[in-house]
Structures are given as C-alpha cells and as structure tokens.
Amino acid sequence: MMRMDECGVKVELISRSSPEYLKLARLLFTYRNLNAEKLEDMPTTDLYENHAQLLPGTRPWDATKKGRKRYSQDKKWWLSHIVQEEIKCNMYKYTIVRERETS
C-alpha cells in the first residue's frame, strides 16, 4: 500500500479496503522497476539464497582436472562489467565460512 503512495499513483475510484485495490497494489508492486534505466534505480528487496542439495558421498568437482574454461575478451569484459555494477549497488553480501558451510 505504501508503495503506491511513494510512486505517486492516485486511485480515487476504488476504496482502499476493496479487493480491486489490493489487486492493483500487487500489480504495481510486480512492475515497480519497469522504467528503471540503470541498476542503481532499482532498490534492493530480498536476499536470494541458494542452498545446494547434494547427495551424501558426492565428490567435489575439480575444474583444474578438466581444463579451465576460457572466455573471449568480450565475454570477460561483460562479466567484469556486470559484477562491478552489482558491487556498486551493494547486491552482494559477505559470508562467513564456518565448518565447511557458508552462513
């Protein structure tokens, strides 16, 4: 609800307690970053966490045994550019390694 007030949307024909108003608020929240031009224009919302589900006894994969993947100069530049933008926008969080698990 507060988000509609922040972005300047004025809805006068629908009462705030009606189901249509809640549907409209959800729709606007879903597309809140539609007109963003830069990554900095999009505020961070939720932290995405990925937990790998490994079977017991799974051996770690070693990239050095298979040969290193080589990227073209263009691909390296784009990867570096994307990571630098994300660092600048504080999209990454430091983790502490504890007992072979990240927390």
mmCIF file of N, CA and C in Angstrom:
data_model
loop_
_atom_site.group_PDB
_atom_site.id
_atom_site.type_symbol
_atom_site.label_atom_id
_atom_site.label_comp_id
_atom_site.label_asym_id
_atom_site.label_seq_id
_atom_site.Cartn_x
_atom_site.Cartn_y
_atom_site.Cartn_z
ATOM 1 N N MET A 1 0.816 -1.188 0.000
ATOM 2 C CA MET A 1 0.000 0.000 0.000
ATOM 3 C C MET A 1 0.867 1.262 0.000
ATOM 4 N N MET A 2 1.898 1.243 0.845
ATOM 5 C CA MET A 2 2.764 2.403 0.950
ATOM 6 C C MET A 2 3.469 2.667 -0.373
ATOM 7 N N ARG A 3 3.764 1.613 -1.115
ATOM 8 C CA ARG A 3 4.476 1.745 -2.383
ATOM 9 C C ARG A 3 3.672 2.587 -3.369
ATOM 10 N N MET A 4 2.352 2.448 -3.375
ATOM 11 C CA MET A 4 1.522 3.233 -4.283
ATOM 12 C C MET A 4 1.627 4.715 -3.945
ATOM 13 N N ASP A 5 1.720 5.028 -2.677
ATOM 14 C CA ASP A 5 1.874 6.424 -2.277
ATOM 15 C C ASP A 5 3.253 6.951 -2.663
ATOM 16 N N GLU A 6 4.281 6.103 -2.561
ATOM 17 C CA GLU A 6 5.648 6.522 -2.880
ATOM 18 C C GLU A 6 5.814 6.817 -4.360
ATOM 19 N N CYS A 7 5.185 6.020 -5.233
ATOM 20 C CA CYS A 7 5.392 6.215 -6.667
ATOM 21 C C CYS A 7 4.438 7.250 -7.244
ATOM 22 N N GLY A 8 3.528 7.781 -6.457
ATOM 23 C CA GLY A 8 2.674 8.868 -6.915
ATOM 24 C C GLY A 8 1.402 8.421 -7.609
ATOM 25 N N VAL A 9 1.027 7.169 -7.485
ATOM 26 C CA VAL A 9 -0.201 6.681 -8.100
ATOM 27 C C VAL A 9 -1.377 7.128 -7.241
ATOM 28 N N LYS A 10 -2.385 7.723 -7.900
ATOM 29 C CA LYS A 10 -3.577 8.155 -7.168
ATOM 30 C C LYS A 10 -4.772 7.377 -7.697
ATOM 31 N N VAL A 11 -5.389 6.635 -6.816
ATOM 32 C CA VAL A 11 -6.569 5.854 -7.166
ATOM 33 C C VAL A 11 -7.718 6.407 -6.342
ATOM 34 N N GLU A 12 -8.646 7.106 -7.019
ATOM 35 C CA GLU A 12 -9.735 7.749 -6.292
ATOM 36 C C GLU A 12 -11.052 7.000 -6.420
ATOM 37 N N LEU A 13 -11.184 6.161 -7.445
ATOM 38 C CA LEU A 13 -12.462 5.498 -7.685
ATOM 39 C C LEU A 13 -12.617 4.192 -6.917
ATOM 40 N N ILE A 14 -11.534 3.689 -6.349
ATOM 41 C CA ILE A 14 -11.577 2.409 -5.648
ATOM 42 C C ILE A 14 -11.252 2.657 -4.176
ATOM 43 N N SER A 15 -12.049 2.079 -3.296
ATOM 44 C CA SER A 15 -11.765 2.251 -1.870
ATOM 45 C C SER A 15 -10.568 1.380 -1.479
ATOM 46 N N ARG A 16 -9.809 1.818 -0.501
ATOM 47 C CA ARG A 16 -8.592 1.102 -0.089
ATOM 48 C C ARG A 16 -8.878 -0.274 0.492
ATOM 49 N N SER A 17 -10.054 -0.528 0.942
ATOM 50 C CA SER A 17 -10.363 -1.830 1.531
ATOM 51 C C SER A 17 -10.935 -2.822 0.516
ATOM 52 N N SER A 18 -11.129 -2.397 -0.719
ATOM 53 C CA SER A 18 -11.730 -3.299 -1.709
ATOM 54 C C SER A 18 -10.693 -4.271 -2.277
ATOM 55 N N PRO A 19 -11.147 -5.434 -2.741
ATOM 56 C CA PRO A 19 -10.225 -6.415 -3.336
ATOM 57 C C PRO A 19 -9.551 -5.896 -4.608
ATOM 58 N N GLU A 20 -10.253 -5.035 -5.359
ATOM 59 C CA GLU A 20 -9.668 -4.482 -6.587
ATOM 60 C C GLU A 20 -8.457 -3.607 -6.270
ATOM 61 N N TYR A 21 -8.544 -2.870 -5.173
ATOM 62 C CA TYR A 21 -7.425 -2.018 -4.771
ATOM 63 C C TYR A 21 -6.202 -2.868 -4.420
ATOM 64 N N LEU A 22 -6.425 -3.974 -3.711
ATOM 65 C CA LEU A 22 -5.312 -4.859 -3.355
ATOM 66 C C LEU A 22 -4.700 -5.498 -4.599
ATOM 67 N N LYS A 23 -5.531 -5.876 -5.569
ATOM 68 C CA LYS A 23 -5.018 -6.443 -6.823
ATOM 69 C C LYS A 23 -4.181 -5.413 -7.573
ATOM 70 N N LEU A 24 -4.659 -4.168 -7.602
ATOM 71 C CA LEU A 24 -3.916 -3.101 -8.270
ATOM 72 C C LEU A 24 -2.592 -2.835 -7.562
ATOM 73 N N ALA A 25 -2.599 -2.851 -6.236
ATOM 74 C CA ALA A 25 -1.360 -2.637 -5.473
ATOM 75 C C ALA A 25 -0.353 -3.745 -5.773
ATOM 76 N N ARG A 26 -0.810 -5.001 -5.848
ATOM 77 C CA ARG A 26 0.090 -6.115 -6.173
ATOM 78 C C ARG A 26 0.645 -5.982 -7.584
ATOM 79 N N LEU A 27 -0.213 -5.574 -8.529
ATOM 80 C CA LEU A 27 0.227 -5.404 -9.918
ATOM 81 C C LEU A 27 1.300 -4.324 -10.021
ATOM 82 N N LEU A 28 1.084 -3.200 -9.365
ATOM 83 C CA LEU A 28 2.076 -2.119 -9.397
ATOM 84 C C LEU A 28 3.372 -2.530 -8.713
ATOM 85 N N PHE A 29 3.285 -3.317 -7.646
ATOM 86 C CA PHE A 29 4.494 -3.776 -6.971
ATOM 87 C C PHE A 29 5.291 -4.721 -7.869
ATOM 88 N N THR A 30 4.602 -5.572 -8.619
ATOM 89 C CA THR A 30 5.285 -6.507 -9.516
ATOM 90 C C THR A 30 6.092 -5.770 -10.575
ATOM 91 N N TYR A 31 5.544 -4.694 -11.123
ATOM 92 C CA TYR A 31 6.204 -3.964 -12.209
ATOM 93 C C TYR A 31 6.822 -2.656 -11.731
ATOM 94 N N ARG A 32 7.244 -2.591 -10.478
ATOM 95 C CA ARG A 32 7.754 -1.347 -9.902
ATOM 96 C C ARG A 32 9.034 -0.847 -10.558
ATOM 97 N N ASN A 33 9.849 -1.723 -11.128
ATOM 98 C CA ASN A 33 11.129 -1.312 -11.716
ATOM 99 C C ASN A 33 11.081 -1.276 -13.236
ATOM 100 N N LEU A 34 9.900 -1.208 -13.806
ATOM 101 C CA LEU A 34 9.747 -1.288 -15.255
ATOM 102 C C LEU A 34 10.448 -0.144 -15.978
ATOM 103 N N ASN A 35 10.418 1.048 -15.446
ATOM 104 C CA ASN A 35 11.018 2.203 -16.116
ATOM 105 C C ASN A 35 12.421 2.530 -15.619
ATOM 106 N N ALA A 36 13.043 1.642 -14.907
ATOM 107 C CA ALA A 36 14.404 1.892 -14.416
ATOM 108 C C ALA A 36 15.373 1.901 -15.591
ATOM 109 N N GLU A 37 16.263 2.872 -15.607
ATOM 110 C CA GLU A 37 17.245 2.974 -16.683
ATOM 111 C C GLU A 37 18.581 2.372 -16.295
ATOM 112 N N LYS A 38 18.906 2.389 -15.005
ATOM 113 C CA LYS A 38 20.175 1.848 -14.525
ATOM 114 C C LYS A 38 19.902 0.916 -13.359
ATOM 115 N N LEU A 39 20.899 0.128 -13.040
ATOM 116 C CA LEU A 39 20.769 -0.800 -11.927
ATOM 117 C C LEU A 39 20.581 -0.057 -10.609
ATOM 118 N N GLU A 40 21.182 1.132 -10.507
ATOM 119 C CA GLU A 40 21.068 1.918 -9.279
ATOM 120 C C GLU A 40 19.639 2.400 -9.040
ATOM 121 N N ASP A 41 18.821 2.464 -10.108
ATOM 122 C CA ASP A 41 17.441 2.927 -9.972
ATOM 123 C C ASP A 41 16.536 1.883 -9.328
ATOM 124 N N MET A 42 17.011 0.642 -9.246
ATOM 125 C CA MET A 42 16.194 -0.430 -8.685
ATOM 126 C C MET A 42 16.643 -0.715 -7.259
ATOM 127 N N PRO A 43 15.806 -0.408 -6.280
ATOM 128 C CA PRO A 43 16.200 -0.676 -4.895
ATOM 129 C C PRO A 43 16.238 -2.172 -4.620
ATOM 130 N N THR A 44 17.120 -2.569 -3.735
ATOM 131 C CA THR A 44 17.197 -3.986 -3.393
ATOM 132 C C THR A 44 15.989 -4.363 -2.551
ATOM 133 N N THR A 45 15.532 -5.584 -2.739
ATOM 134 C CA THR A 45 14.351 -6.020 -1.998
ATOM 135 C C THR A 45 14.695 -7.216 -1.123
ATOM 136 N N ASP A 46 14.798 -8.375 -1.690
ATOM 137 C CA ASP A 46 15.023 -9.590 -0.915
ATOM 138 C C ASP A 46 16.390 -10.176 -1.233
ATOM 139 N N LEU A 47 16.959 -10.835 -0.258
ATOM 140 C CA LEU A 47 18.234 -11.521 -0.456
ATOM 141 C C LEU A 47 17.951 -12.901 -1.023
ATOM 142 N N TYR A 48 18.597 -13.238 -2.105
ATOM 143 C CA TYR A 48 18.413 -14.541 -2.737
ATOM 144 C C TYR A 48 19.457 -15.484 -2.181
ATOM 145 N N GLU A 49 19.010 -16.583 -1.658
ATOM 146 C CA GLU A 49 19.933 -17.573 -1.119
ATOM 147 C C GLU A 49 19.785 -18.863 -1.898
ATOM 148 N N ASN A 50 20.896 -19.486 -2.191
ATOM 149 C CA ASN A 50 20.889 -20.740 -2.925
ATOM 150 C C ASN A 50 21.542 -21.805 -2.062
ATOM 151 N N HIS A 51 20.805 -22.845 -1.769
ATOM 152 C CA HIS A 51 21.329 -23.954 -0.982
ATOM 153 C C HIS A 51 21.402 -25.176 -1.886
ATOM 154 N N ALA A 52 22.586 -25.661 -2.126
ATOM 155 C CA ALA A 52 22.759 -26.835 -2.979
ATOM 156 C C ALA A 52 22.357 -28.085 -2.214
ATOM 157 N N GLN A 53 21.548 -28.894 -2.838
ATOM 158 C CA GLN A 53 21.115 -30.148 -2.233
ATOM 159 C C GLN A 53 21.974 -31.271 -2.809
ATOM 160 N N LEU A 54 22.989 -31.683 -2.091
ATOM 161 C CA LEU A 54 23.893 -32.728 -2.558
ATOM 162 C C LEU A 54 23.574 -34.041 -1.863
ATOM 163 N N LEU A 55 23.736 -35.102 -2.617
ATOM 164 C CA LEU A 55 23.548 -36.429 -2.039
ATOM 165 C C LEU A 55 24.745 -36.783 -1.169
ATOM 166 N N PRO A 56 24.553 -37.547 -0.117
ATOM 167 C CA PRO A 56 25.689 -37.961 0.709
ATOM 168 C C PRO A 56 26.702 -38.739 -0.131
ATOM 169 N N GLY A 57 27.971 -38.434 0.053
ATOM 170 C CA GLY A 57 29.027 -39.111 -0.692
ATOM 171 C C GLY A 57 29.379 -38.455 -2.013
ATOM 172 N N THR A 58 28.756 -37.327 -2.346
ATOM 173 C CA THR A 58 29.066 -36.631 -3.591
ATOM 174 C C THR A 58 30.464 -36.044 -3.498
ATOM 175 N N ARG A 59 31.284 -36.336 -4.509
ATOM 176 C CA ARG A 59 32.654 -35.819 -4.511
ATOM 177 C C ARG A 59 32.681 -34.440 -5.147
ATOM 178 N N PRO A 60 33.528 -33.550 -4.652
ATOM 179 C CA PRO A 60 33.618 -32.221 -5.256
ATOM 180 C C PRO A 60 34.188 -32.297 -6.663
ATOM 181 N N TRP A 61 33.730 -31.405 -7.511
ATOM 182 C CA TRP A 61 34.193 -31.357 -8.889
ATOM 183 C C TRP A 61 35.378 -30.405 -8.965
ATOM 184 N N ASP A 62 36.427 -30.812 -9.625
ATOM 185 C CA ASP A 62 37.642 -30.009 -9.728
ATOM 186 C C ASP A 62 37.789 -29.518 -11.161
ATOM 187 N N ALA A 63 37.695 -28.199 -11.343
ATOM 188 C CA ALA A 63 37.781 -27.626 -12.682
ATOM 189 C C ALA A 63 39.179 -27.764 -13.267
ATOM 190 N N THR A 64 40.202 -27.830 -12.429
ATOM 191 C CA THR A 64 41.565 -27.896 -12.958
ATOM 192 C C THR A 64 41.848 -29.240 -13.620
ATOM 193 N N LYS A 65 41.161 -30.288 -13.205
ATOM 194 C CA LYS A 65 41.378 -31.593 -13.821
ATOM 195 C C LYS A 65 40.780 -31.663 -15.218
ATOM 196 N N LYS A 66 39.707 -30.954 -15.442
ATOM 197 C CA LYS A 66 39.024 -30.988 -16.732
ATOM 198 C C LYS A 66 39.552 -29.929 -17.695
ATOM 199 N N GLY A 67 40.391 -29.058 -17.236
ATOM 200 C CA GLY A 67 40.857 -27.954 -18.072
ATOM 201 C C GLY A 67 40.029 -26.718 -17.777
ATOM 202 N N ARG A 68 40.661 -25.587 -17.760
ATOM 203 C CA ARG A 68 39.957 -24.360 -17.407
ATOM 204 C C ARG A 68 39.136 -23.853 -18.578
ATOM 205 N N LYS A 69 38.000 -23.290 -18.257
ATOM 206 C CA LYS A 69 37.158 -22.698 -19.281
ATOM 207 C C LYS A 69 37.756 -21.351 -19.648
ATOM 208 N N ARG A 70 37.863 -21.107 -20.928
ATOM 209 C CA ARG A 70 38.446 -19.846 -21.383
ATOM 210 C C ARG A 70 37.365 -18.984 -22.010
ATOM 211 N N TYR A 71 37.352 -17.737 -21.606
ATOM 212 C CA TYR A 71 36.377 -16.796 -22.136
ATOM 213 C C TYR A 71 37.058 -15.881 -23.143
ATOM 214 N N SER A 72 36.276 -15.408 -24.116
ATOM 215 C CA SER A 72 36.798 -14.423 -25.059
ATOM 216 C C SER A 72 36.958 -13.098 -24.319
ATOM 217 N N GLN A 73 37.699 -12.175 -24.918
ATOM 218 C CA GLN A 73 37.922 -10.873 -24.274
ATOM 219 C C GLN A 73 36.605 -10.128 -24.083
ATOM 220 N N ASP A 74 35.711 -10.229 -25.080
ATOM 221 C CA ASP A 74 34.412 -9.559 -24.952
ATOM 222 C C ASP A 74 33.615 -10.127 -23.789
ATOM 223 N N LYS A 75 33.615 -11.445 -23.660
ATOM 224 C CA LYS A 75 32.871 -12.102 -22.579
ATOM 225 C C LYS A 75 33.466 -11.722 -21.219
ATOM 226 N N LYS A 76 34.802 -11.680 -21.127
ATOM 227 C CA LYS A 76 35.453 -11.273 -19.877
ATOM 228 C C LYS A 76 35.062 -9.849 -19.498
ATOM 229 N N TRP A 77 35.049 -8.958 -20.516
ATOM 230 C CA TRP A 77 34.705 -7.566 -20.246
ATOM 231 C C TRP A 77 33.282 -7.466 -19.712
ATOM 232 N N TRP A 78 32.327 -8.155 -20.351
ATOM 233 C CA TRP A 78 30.937 -8.086 -19.915
ATOM 234 C C TRP A 78 30.748 -8.688 -18.531
ATOM 235 N N LEU A 79 31.392 -9.812 -18.255
ATOM 236 C CA LEU A 79 31.285 -10.415 -16.926
ATOM 237 C C LEU A 79 31.816 -9.462 -15.860
ATOM 238 N N SER A 80 32.964 -8.857 -16.138
ATOM 239 C CA SER A 80 33.553 -7.907 -15.197
ATOM 240 C C SER A 80 32.648 -6.689 -15.014
ATOM 241 N N HIS A 81 32.090 -6.199 -16.109
ATOM 242 C CA HIS A 81 31.216 -5.025 -16.072
ATOM 243 C C HIS A 81 29.968 -5.300 -15.227
ATOM 244 N N ILE A 82 29.354 -6.453 -15.425
ATOM 245 C CA ILE A 82 28.149 -6.813 -14.676
ATOM 246 C C ILE A 82 28.463 -6.940 -13.189
ATOM 247 N N VAL A 83 29.562 -7.607 -12.859
ATOM 248 C CA VAL A 83 29.925 -7.783 -11.450
ATOM 249 C C VAL A 83 30.234 -6.438 -10.802
ATOM 250 N N GLN A 84 30.934 -5.555 -11.497
ATOM 251 C CA GLN A 84 31.257 -4.244 -10.938
ATOM 252 C C GLN A 84 29.996 -3.428 -10.669
ATOM 253 N N GLU A 85 29.020 -3.483 -11.597
ATOM 254 C CA GLU A 85 27.757 -2.780 -11.374
ATOM 255 C C GLU A 85 27.037 -3.320 -10.144
ATOM 256 N N GLU A 86 27.031 -4.637 -10.004
ATOM 257 C CA GLU A 86 26.342 -5.248 -8.875
ATOM 258 C C GLU A 86 27.038 -4.934 -7.555
ATOM 259 N N ILE A 87 28.364 -4.874 -7.560
ATOM 260 C CA ILE A 87 29.103 -4.497 -6.351
ATOM 261 C C ILE A 87 28.786 -3.052 -5.981
ATOM 262 N N LYS A 88 28.737 -2.182 -6.992
ATOM 263 C CA LYS A 88 28.455 -0.771 -6.757
ATOM 264 C C LYS A 88 27.065 -0.569 -6.141
ATOM 265 N N CYS A 89 26.126 -1.442 -6.487
ATOM 266 C CA CYS A 89 24.753 -1.330 -5.975
ATOM 267 C C CYS A 89 24.523 -2.147 -4.710
ATOM 268 N N ASN A 90 25.589 -2.675 -4.126
ATOM 269 C CA ASN A 90 25.506 -3.468 -2.889
ATOM 270 C C ASN A 90 24.596 -4.686 -3.023
ATOM 271 N N MET A 91 24.712 -5.393 -4.138
ATOM 272 C CA MET A 91 23.884 -6.583 -4.343
ATOM 273 C C MET A 91 24.497 -7.820 -3.706
ATOM 274 N N TYR A 92 25.750 -7.744 -3.304
ATOM 275 C CA TYR A 92 26.408 -8.898 -2.705
ATOM 276 C C TYR A 92 26.530 -8.704 -1.206
ATOM 277 N N LYS A 93 26.542 -9.804 -0.492
ATOM 278 C CA LYS A 93 26.665 -9.770 0.960
ATOM 279 C C LYS A 93 27.843 -10.653 1.341
ATOM 280 N N TYR A 94 28.646 -10.205 2.266
ATOM 281 C CA TYR A 94 29.769 -11.010 2.722
ATOM 282 C C TYR A 94 29.258 -12.225 3.485
ATOM 283 N N THR A 95 29.919 -13.336 3.315
ATOM 284 C CA THR A 95 29.537 -14.543 4.051
ATOM 285 C C THR A 95 30.712 -14.996 4.892
ATOM 286 N N ILE A 96 30.412 -15.692 5.956
ATOM 287 C CA ILE A 96 31.438 -16.232 6.840
ATOM 288 C C ILE A 96 31.447 -17.735 6.665
ATOM 289 N N VAL A 97 32.607 -18.290 6.412
ATOM 290 C CA VAL A 97 32.711 -19.737 6.256
ATOM 291 C C VAL A 97 32.910 -20.340 7.635
ATOM 292 N N ARG A 98 32.032 -21.281 7.972
ATOM 293 C CA ARG A 98 32.083 -21.886 9.292
ATOM 294 C C ARG A 98 31.820 -23.381 9.132
ATOM 295 N N GLU A 99 32.758 -24.187 9.551
ATOM 296 C CA GLU A 99 32.624 -25.638 9.499
ATOM 297 C C GLU A 99 32.240 -26.131 8.107
ATOM 298 N N ARG A 100 32.939 -25.627 7.117
ATOM 299 C CA ARG A 100 32.760 -26.005 5.710
ATOM 300 C C ARG A 100 31.397 -25.650 5.145
ATOM 301 N N GLU A 101 30.687 -24.773 5.765
ATOM 302 C CA GLU A 101 29.410 -24.308 5.248
ATOM 303 C C GLU A 101 29.402 -22.792 5.304
ATOM 304 N N THR A 102 28.701 -22.168 4.371
ATOM 305 C CA THR A 102 28.570 -20.720 4.442
ATOM 306 C C THR A 102 27.346 -20.388 5.262
ATOM 307 N N SER A 103 27.425 -19.274 5.944
ATOM 308 C CA SER A 103 26.273 -18.876 6.754
ATOM 309 C C SER A 103 25.948 -17.429 6.465
#
